[in-house]
mmCIF file of C-alpha atoms in Angstrom:
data_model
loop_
_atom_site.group_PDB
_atom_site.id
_atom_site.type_symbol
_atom_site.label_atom_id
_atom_site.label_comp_id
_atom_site.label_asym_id
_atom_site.label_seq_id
_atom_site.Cartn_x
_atom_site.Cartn_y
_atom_site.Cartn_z
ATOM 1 C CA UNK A 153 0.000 0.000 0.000
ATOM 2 C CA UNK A 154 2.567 2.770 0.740
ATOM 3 C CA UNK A 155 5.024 1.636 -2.190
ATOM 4 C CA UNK A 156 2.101 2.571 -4.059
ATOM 5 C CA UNK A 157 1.436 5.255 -2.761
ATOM 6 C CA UNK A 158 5.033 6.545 -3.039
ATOM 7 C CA UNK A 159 4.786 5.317 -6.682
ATOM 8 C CA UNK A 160 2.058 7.612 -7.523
ATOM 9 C CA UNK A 161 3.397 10.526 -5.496
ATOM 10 C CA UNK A 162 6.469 9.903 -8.066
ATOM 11 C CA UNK A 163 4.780 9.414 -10.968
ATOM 12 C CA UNK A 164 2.870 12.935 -10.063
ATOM 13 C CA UNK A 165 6.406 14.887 -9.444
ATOM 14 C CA UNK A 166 7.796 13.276 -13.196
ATOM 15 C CA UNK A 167 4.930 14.598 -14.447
ATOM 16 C CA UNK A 168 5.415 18.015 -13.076
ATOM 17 C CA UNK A 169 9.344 17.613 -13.796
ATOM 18 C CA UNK A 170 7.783 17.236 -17.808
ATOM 19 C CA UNK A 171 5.269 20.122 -18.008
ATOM 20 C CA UNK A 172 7.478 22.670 -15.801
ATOM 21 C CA UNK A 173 10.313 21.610 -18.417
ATOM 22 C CA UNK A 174 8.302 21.763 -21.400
ATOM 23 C CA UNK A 175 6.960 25.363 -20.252
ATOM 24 C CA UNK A 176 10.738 26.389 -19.867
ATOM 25 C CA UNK A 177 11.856 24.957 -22.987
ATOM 26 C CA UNK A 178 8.633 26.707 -25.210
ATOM 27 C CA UNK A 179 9.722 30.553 -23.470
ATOM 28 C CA UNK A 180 12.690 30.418 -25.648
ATOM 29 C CA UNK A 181 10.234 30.938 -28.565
ATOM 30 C CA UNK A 182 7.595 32.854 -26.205
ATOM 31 C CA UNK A 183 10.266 35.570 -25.609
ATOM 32 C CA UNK A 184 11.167 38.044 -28.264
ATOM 33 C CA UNK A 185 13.865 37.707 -30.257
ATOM 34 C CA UNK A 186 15.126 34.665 -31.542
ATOM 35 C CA UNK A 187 15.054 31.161 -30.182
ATOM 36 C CA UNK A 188 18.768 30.639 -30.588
ATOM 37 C CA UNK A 189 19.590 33.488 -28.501
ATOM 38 C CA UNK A 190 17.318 32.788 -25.645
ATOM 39 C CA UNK A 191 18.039 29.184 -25.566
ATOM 40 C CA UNK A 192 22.338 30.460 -25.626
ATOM 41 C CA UNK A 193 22.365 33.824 -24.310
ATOM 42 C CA UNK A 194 24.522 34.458 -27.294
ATOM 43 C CA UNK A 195 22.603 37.779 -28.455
ATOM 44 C CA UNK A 196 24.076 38.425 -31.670
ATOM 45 C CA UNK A 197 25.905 35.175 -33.307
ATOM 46 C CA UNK A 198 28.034 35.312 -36.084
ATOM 47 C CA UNK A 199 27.601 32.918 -38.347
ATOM 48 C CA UNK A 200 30.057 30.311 -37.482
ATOM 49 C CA UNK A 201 28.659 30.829 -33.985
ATOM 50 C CA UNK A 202 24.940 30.100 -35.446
ATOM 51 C CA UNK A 203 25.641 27.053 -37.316
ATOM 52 C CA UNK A 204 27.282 25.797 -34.172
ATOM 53 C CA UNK A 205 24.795 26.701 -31.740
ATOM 54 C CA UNK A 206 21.927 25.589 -34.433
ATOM 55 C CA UNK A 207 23.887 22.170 -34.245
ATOM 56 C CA UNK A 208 23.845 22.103 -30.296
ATOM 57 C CA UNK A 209 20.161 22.775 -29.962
ATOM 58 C CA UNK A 210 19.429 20.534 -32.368
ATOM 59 C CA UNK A 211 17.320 23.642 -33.896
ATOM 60 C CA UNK A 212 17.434 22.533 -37.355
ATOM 61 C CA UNK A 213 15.895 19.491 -36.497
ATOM 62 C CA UNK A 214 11.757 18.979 -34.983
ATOM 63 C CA UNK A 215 10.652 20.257 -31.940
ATOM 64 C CA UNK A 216 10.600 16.944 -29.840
ATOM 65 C CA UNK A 217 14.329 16.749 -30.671
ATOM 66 C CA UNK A 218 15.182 20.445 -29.446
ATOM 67 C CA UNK A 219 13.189 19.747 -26.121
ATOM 68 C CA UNK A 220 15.106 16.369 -26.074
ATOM 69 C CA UNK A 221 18.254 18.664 -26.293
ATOM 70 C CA UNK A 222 17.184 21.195 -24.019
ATOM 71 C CA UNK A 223 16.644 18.527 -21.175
ATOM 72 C CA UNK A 224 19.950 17.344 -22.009
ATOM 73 C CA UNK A 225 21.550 20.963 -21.832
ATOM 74 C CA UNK A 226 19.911 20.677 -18.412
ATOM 75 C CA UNK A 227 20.860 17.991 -16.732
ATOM 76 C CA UNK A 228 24.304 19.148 -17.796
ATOM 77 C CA UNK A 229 24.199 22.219 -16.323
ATOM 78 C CA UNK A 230 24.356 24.016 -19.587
ATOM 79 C CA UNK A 231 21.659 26.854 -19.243
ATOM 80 C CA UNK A 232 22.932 29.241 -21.356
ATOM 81 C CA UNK A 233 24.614 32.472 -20.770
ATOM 82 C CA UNK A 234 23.087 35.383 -19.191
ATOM 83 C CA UNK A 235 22.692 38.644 -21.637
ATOM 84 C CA UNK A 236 23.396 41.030 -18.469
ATOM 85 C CA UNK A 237 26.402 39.240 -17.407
ATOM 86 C CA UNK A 238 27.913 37.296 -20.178
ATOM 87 C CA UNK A 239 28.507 34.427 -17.208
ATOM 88 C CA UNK A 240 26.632 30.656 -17.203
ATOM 89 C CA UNK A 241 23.442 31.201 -16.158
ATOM 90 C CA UNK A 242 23.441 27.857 -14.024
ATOM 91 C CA UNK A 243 26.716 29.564 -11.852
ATOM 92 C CA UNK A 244 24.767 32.583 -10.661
ATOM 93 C CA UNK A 245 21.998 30.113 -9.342
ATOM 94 C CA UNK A 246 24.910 28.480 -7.987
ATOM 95 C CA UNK A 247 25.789 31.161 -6.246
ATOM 96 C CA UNK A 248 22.858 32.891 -5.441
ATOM 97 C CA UNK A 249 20.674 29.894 -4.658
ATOM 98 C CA UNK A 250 21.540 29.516 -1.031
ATOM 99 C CA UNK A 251 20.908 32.614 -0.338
ATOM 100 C CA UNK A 252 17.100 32.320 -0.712
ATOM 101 C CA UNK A 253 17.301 29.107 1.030
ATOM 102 C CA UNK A 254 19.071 30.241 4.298
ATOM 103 C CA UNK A 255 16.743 33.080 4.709
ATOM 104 C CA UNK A 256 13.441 31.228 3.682
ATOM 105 C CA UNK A 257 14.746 28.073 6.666
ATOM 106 C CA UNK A 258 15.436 31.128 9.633
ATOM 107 C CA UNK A 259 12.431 32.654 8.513
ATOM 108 C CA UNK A 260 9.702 29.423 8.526
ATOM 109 C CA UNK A 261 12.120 28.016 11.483
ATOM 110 C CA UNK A 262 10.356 31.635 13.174
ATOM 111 C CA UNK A 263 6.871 30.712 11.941
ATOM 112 C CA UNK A 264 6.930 27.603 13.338
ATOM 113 C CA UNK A 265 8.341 28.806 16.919
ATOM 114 C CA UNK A 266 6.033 31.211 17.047
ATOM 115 C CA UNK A 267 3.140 29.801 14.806
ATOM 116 C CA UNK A 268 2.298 26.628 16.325
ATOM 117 C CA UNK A 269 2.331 27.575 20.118
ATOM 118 C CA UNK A 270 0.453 30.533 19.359
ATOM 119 C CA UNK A 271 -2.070 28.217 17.905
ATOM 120 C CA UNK A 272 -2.228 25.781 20.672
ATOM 121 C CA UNK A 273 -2.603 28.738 23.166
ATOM 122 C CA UNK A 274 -5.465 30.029 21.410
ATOM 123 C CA UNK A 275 -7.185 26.802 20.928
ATOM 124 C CA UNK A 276 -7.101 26.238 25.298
ATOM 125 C CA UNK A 277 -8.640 29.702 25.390
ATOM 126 C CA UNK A 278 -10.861 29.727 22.422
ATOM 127 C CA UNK A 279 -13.459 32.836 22.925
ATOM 128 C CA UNK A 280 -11.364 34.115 25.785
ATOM 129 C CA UNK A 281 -9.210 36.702 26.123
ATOM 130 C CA UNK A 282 -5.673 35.014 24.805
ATOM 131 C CA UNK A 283 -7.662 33.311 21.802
ATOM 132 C CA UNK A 284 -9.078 37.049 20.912
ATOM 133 C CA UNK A 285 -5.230 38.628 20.789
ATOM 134 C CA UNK A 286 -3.430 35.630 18.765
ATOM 135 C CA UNK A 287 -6.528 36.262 16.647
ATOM 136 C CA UNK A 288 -5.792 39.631 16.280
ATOM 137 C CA UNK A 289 -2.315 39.146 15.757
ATOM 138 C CA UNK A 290 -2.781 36.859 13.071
ATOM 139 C CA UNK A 291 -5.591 38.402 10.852
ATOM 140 C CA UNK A 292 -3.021 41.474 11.152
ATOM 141 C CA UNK A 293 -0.475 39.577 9.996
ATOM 142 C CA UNK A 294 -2.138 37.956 6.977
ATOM 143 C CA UNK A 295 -3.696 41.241 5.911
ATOM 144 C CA UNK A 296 -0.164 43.339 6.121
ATOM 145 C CA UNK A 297 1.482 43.816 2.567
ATOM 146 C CA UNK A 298 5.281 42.440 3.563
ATOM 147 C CA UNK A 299 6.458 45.781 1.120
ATOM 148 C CA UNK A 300 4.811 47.992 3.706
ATOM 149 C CA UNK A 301 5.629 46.051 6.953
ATOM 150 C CA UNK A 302 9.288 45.745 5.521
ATOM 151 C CA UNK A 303 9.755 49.781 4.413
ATOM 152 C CA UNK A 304 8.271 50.863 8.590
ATOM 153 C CA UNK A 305 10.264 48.412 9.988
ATOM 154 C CA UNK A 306 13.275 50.015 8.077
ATOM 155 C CA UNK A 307 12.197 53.691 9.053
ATOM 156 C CA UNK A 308 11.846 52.383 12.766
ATOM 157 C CA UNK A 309 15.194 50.113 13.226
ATOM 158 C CA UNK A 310 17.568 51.308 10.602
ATOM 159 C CA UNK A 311 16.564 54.298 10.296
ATOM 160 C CA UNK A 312 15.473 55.933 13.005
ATOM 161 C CA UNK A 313 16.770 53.852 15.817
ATOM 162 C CA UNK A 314 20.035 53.020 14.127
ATOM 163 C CA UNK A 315 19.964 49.198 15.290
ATOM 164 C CA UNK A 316 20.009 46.998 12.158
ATOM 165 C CA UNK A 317 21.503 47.317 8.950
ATOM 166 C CA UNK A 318 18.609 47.476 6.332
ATOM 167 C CA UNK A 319 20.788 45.728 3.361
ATOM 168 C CA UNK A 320 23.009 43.254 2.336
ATOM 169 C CA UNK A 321 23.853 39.526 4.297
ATOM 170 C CA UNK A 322 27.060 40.952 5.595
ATOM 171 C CA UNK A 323 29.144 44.201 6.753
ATOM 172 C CA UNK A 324 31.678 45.265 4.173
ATOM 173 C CA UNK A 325 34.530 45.253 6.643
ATOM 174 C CA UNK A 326 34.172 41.372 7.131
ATOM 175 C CA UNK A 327 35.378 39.005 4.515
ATOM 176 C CA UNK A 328 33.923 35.180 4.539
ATOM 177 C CA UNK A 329 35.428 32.515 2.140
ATOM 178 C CA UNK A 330 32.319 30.785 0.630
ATOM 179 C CA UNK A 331 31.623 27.583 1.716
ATOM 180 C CA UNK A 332 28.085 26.468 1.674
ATOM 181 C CA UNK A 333 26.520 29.675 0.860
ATOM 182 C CA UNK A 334 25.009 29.754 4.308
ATOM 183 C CA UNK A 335 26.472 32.859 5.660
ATOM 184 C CA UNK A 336 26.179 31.908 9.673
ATOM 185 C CA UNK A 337 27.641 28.249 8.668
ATOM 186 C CA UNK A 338 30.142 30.130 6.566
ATOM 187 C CA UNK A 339 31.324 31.838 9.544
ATOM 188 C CA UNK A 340 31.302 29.108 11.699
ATOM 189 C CA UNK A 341 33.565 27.040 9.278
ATOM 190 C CA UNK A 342 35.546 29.700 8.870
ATOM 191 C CA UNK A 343 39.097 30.215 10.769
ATOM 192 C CA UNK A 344 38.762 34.456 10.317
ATOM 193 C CA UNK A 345 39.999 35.728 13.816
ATOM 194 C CA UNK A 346 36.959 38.335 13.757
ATOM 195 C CA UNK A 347 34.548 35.582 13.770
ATOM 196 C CA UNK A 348 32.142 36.340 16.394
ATOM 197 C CA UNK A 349 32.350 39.946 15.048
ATOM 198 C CA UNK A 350 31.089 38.575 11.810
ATOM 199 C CA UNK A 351 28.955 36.337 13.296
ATOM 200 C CA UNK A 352 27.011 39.249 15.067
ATOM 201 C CA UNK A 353 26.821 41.441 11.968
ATOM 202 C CA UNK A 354 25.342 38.563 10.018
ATOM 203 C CA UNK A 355 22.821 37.942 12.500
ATOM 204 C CA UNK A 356 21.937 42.147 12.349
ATOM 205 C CA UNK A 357 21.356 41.867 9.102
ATOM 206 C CA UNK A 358 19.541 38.316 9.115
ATOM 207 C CA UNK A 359 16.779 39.763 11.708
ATOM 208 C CA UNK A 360 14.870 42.097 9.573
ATOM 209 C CA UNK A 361 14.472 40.112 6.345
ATOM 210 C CA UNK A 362 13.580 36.773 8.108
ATOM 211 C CA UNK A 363 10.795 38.862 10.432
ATOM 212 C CA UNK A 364 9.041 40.532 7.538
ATOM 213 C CA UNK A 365 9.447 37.263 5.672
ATOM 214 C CA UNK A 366 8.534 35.193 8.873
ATOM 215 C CA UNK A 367 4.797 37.603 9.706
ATOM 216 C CA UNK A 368 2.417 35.825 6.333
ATOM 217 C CA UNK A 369 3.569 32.002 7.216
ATOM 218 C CA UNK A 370 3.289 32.624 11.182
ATOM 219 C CA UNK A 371 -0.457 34.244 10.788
ATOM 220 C CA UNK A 372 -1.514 31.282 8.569
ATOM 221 C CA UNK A 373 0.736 28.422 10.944
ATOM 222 C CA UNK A 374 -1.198 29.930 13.839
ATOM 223 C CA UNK A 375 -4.738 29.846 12.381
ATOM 224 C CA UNK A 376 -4.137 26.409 11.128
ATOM 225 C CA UNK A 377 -3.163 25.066 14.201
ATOM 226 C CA UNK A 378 -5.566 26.596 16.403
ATOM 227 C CA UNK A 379 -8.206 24.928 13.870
ATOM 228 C CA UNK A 380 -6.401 22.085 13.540
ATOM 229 C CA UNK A 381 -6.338 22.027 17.686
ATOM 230 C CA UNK A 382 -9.961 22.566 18.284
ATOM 231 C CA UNK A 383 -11.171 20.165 15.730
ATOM 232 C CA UNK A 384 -9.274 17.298 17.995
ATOM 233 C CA UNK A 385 -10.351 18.926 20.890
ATOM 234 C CA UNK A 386 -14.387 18.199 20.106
ATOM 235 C CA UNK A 387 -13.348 14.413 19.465
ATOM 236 C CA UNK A 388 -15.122 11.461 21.823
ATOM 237 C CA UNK A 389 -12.202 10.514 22.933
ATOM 238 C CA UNK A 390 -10.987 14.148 24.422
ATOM 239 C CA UNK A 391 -14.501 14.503 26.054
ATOM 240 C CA UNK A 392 -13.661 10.796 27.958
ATOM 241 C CA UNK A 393 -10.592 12.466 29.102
ATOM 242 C CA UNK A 394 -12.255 15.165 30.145
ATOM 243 C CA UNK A 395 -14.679 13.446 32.185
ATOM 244 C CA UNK A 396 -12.314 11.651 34.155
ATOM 245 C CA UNK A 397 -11.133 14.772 35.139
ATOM 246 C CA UNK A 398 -7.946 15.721 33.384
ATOM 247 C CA UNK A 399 -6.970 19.434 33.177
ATOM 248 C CA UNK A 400 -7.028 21.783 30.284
ATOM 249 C CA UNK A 401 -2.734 21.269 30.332
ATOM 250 C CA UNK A 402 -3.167 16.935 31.055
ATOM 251 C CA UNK A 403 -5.824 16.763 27.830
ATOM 252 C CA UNK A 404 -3.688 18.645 25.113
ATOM 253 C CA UNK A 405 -0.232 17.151 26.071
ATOM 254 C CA UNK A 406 -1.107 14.150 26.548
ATOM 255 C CA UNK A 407 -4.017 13.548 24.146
ATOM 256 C CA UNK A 408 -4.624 16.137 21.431
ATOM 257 C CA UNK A 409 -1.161 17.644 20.397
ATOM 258 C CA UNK A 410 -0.034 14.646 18.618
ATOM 259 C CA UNK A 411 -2.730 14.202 16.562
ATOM 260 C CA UNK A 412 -3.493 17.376 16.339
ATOM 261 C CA UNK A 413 0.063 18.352 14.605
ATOM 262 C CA UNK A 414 -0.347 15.551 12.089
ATOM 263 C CA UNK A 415 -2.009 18.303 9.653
ATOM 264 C CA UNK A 416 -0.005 21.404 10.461
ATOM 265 C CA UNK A 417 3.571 18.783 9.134
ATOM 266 C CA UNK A 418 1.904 19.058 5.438
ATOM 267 C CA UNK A 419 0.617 22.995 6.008
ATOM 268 C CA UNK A 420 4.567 23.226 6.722
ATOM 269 C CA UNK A 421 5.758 22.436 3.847
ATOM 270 C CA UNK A 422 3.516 24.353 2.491
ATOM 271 C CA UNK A 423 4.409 27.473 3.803
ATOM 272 C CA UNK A 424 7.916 26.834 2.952
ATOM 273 C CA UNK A 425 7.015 27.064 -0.999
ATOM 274 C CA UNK A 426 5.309 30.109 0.116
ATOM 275 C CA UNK A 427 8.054 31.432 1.665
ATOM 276 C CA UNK A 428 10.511 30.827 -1.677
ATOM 277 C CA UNK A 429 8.038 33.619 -4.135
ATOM 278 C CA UNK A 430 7.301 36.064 -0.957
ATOM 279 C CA UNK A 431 11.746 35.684 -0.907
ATOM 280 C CA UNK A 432 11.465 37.815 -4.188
ATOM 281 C CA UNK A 433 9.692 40.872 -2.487
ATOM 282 C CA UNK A 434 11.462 40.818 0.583
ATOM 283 C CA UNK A 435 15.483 39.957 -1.148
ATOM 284 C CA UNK A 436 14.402 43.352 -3.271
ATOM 285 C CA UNK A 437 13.561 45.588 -0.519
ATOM 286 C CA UNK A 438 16.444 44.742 1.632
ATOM 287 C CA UNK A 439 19.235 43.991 -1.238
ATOM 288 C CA UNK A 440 19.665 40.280 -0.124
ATOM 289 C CA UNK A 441 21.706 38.833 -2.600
ATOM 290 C CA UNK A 442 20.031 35.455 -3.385
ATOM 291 C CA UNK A 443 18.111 34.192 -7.077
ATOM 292 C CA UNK A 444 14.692 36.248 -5.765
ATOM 293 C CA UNK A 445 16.596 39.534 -6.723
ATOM 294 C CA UNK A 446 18.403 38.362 -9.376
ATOM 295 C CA UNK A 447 15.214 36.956 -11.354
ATOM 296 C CA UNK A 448 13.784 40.368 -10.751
ATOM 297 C CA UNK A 449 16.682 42.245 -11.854
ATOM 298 C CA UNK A 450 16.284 39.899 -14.596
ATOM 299 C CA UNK A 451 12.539 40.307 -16.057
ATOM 300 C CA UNK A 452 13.681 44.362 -15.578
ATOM 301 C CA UNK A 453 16.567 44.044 -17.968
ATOM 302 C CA UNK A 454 14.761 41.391 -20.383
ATOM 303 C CA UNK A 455 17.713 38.710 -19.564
ATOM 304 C CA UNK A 456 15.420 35.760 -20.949
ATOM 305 C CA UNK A 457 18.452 33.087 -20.277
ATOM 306 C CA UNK A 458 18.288 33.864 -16.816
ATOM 307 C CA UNK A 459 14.229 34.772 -16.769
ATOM 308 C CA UNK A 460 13.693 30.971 -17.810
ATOM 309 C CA UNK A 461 16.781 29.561 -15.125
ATOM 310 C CA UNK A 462 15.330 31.507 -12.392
ATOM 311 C CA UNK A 463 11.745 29.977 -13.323
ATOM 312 C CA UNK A 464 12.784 26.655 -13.709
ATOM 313 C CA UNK A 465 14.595 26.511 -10.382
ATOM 314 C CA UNK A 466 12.107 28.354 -7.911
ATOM 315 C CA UNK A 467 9.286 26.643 -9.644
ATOM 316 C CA UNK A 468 11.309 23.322 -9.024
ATOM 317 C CA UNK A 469 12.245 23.752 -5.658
ATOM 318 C CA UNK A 470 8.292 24.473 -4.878
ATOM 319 C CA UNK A 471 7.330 21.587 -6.826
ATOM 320 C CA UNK A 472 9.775 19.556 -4.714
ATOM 321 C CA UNK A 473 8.922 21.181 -1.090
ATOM 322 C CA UNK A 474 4.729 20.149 -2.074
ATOM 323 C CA UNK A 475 5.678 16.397 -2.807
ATOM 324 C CA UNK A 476 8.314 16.152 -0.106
ATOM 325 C CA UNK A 477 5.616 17.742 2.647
ATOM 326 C CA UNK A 478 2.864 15.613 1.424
ATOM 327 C CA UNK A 479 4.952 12.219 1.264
ATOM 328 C CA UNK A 480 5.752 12.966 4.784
ATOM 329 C CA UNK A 481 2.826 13.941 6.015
ATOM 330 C CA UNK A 482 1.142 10.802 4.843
ATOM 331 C CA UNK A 483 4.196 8.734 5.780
ATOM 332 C CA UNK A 484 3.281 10.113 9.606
ATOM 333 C CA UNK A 485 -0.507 9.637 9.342
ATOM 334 C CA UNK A 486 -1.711 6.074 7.881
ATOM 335 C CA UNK A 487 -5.046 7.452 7.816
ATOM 336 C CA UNK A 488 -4.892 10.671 6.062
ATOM 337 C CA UNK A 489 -3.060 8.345 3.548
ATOM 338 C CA UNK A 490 -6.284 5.847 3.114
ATOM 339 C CA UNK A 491 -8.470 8.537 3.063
ATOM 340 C CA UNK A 492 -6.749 10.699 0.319
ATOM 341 C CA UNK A 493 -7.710 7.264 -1.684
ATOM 342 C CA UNK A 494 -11.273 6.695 -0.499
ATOM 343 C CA UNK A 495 -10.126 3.783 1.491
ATOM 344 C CA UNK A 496 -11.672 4.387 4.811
#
């Protein structure tokens, strides 16, 4: 039962893996110009340089031989060459890649430190007094634009208190060798004798970005898991408990929380593809050099090479985080797994 389940789950992602790549490999002749250049990043070819390319990309041939080619190119890491930069467009993801990573992880590592015992809280207190500020909290949360909440947040604590920096991952003054991309594991890998220095400054300019990017997915973990809470708390079994006498504190630890964060595992991973577009917004605002801004930058300067890598590998990685969350969460809960199927 659960190898076929995984089997399906896999044949779903392949099938993703196909229509994301076919949707990639059509822009090249979606984007102005010509399909050579946007598949290469070579803008204008001489004509040596077109009957090689042409011979690369298989473009004299049909079109199920060019995608063929293109999913070659791919797995090869041959993405073509950015127009802006002149450099392969697979090296700047390279690069820039962690970067969105390490501050989409701090910031749903926030949401879920904050999220889920926010949720619980309100849930033991539903209609009172706690249960109507979370509540508050949250529907402010989900209804703030992250632009705005970022640009007063700057005004406040960069601006007019002077506590955090409002840009970059990293003070000038402090050089890190690149390791993993990470900046704090960068520093901690590091043998630089100003390392807690750096370590400091990193984390000052870490704690705006991953707050404003933390406030959408810790509204919608904390609704969820309040829900999520009371809907085990009205099962039979809770109201036995209760009638033997259990307290408020005995019922949820002991009876409700497990079952009752079964859900919020999938709603997760979830948020974490979230997380990876709301990146863009909040990597522009405060200049954080990861593939958010770059993409951007991108689409303003009509790069389509790096347009269709930048597309390809957020809309991969959120592909990836949905099966991943929803293979686990069905891995954890047998039932939600039968039920997805019509089995129980």
């Amino acid at each position: 039962m659960l190898r076929d389940y995984l089997a399906r789950r896999l044949t779903l992602f392949f099938f993703m893996l196909l229509l994301l790549s076919a949707f990639t490999f059509s822009l090249a002749y979606l984007f102005p110009g010509e399909a050579i250049s946007n598949l290469s990043g070579v803008q204008t070819p001489t004509p040596m340089e077109r009957d090689a390319l042409s011979q690369k990309y298989a473009l004299d041939k049909s079109y199920i031989a060019q995608y063929g080619k293109f999913i070659s190119n791919i797995f090869h890491g041959d993405w073509g060459t950015s127009f802006s930069s002149g450099q392969p467009v697979f090296e700047h993801i390279k690069e820039l890649f962690p970067a969105t990573i390490e501050l989409a992880f701090y910031a749903l590592i926030v949401s879920i430190i904050i999220g889920v015992p926010a949720g619980i809280l309100s849930a033991a207190y539903h209609k009172r007094l706690p249960d109507y500020t979370i509540n508050s909290f949250a529907l402010i949360g989900i209804s703030t634009p992250i632009f705005w909440l970022a640009l007063i947040l700057i005004m406040v604590f960069c601006l007019q208190l002077g506590w955090l920096p409002m840009s970059g991952r990293v003070g000038l003054l402090y050089e890190i060798p690149d390791t993993t991309g990470f900046i704090l594991i960068d520093i901690a890998l590091s043998d630089i004798d100003y390392k807690q220095q750096a370590f400091i400054d990193a984390f000052k300019h870490l704690t705006l970005p991953t707050l404003v990017l933390a406030t959408y997915p810790t509204s919608v973990l904390t609704r969820f898991t309040k829900d999520s809470t009371l809907t085990v708390l009205d099962k039979p079994y809770i109201k036995t408990a209760r009638a033997k006498g259990l307290t408020r504190y005995e019922i949820i630890t002991r009876h409700a929380l497990k079952n009752a964060l079964l859900p919020i595992i999938k709603q997760i991973g979830l948020q974490f593809s979230t997380l990876i577009t709301l990146a863009m917004i909040t990597e522009v605002i405060f200049s954080w050099p990861g593939v958010g801004q770059w993409l951007i930058n991108s689409i303003y300067q009509r790069d389509y090479p790096a347009i269709s890598g930048g597309l390809l590998t957020v809309s991969l990685f959120v592909i990836i985080a949905n099966i991943a969350a929803d293979i686990l969460h069905n891995l954890l809960d047998p039932v939600s797994r039968n039920q997805s199927h019509g089995k129980v």
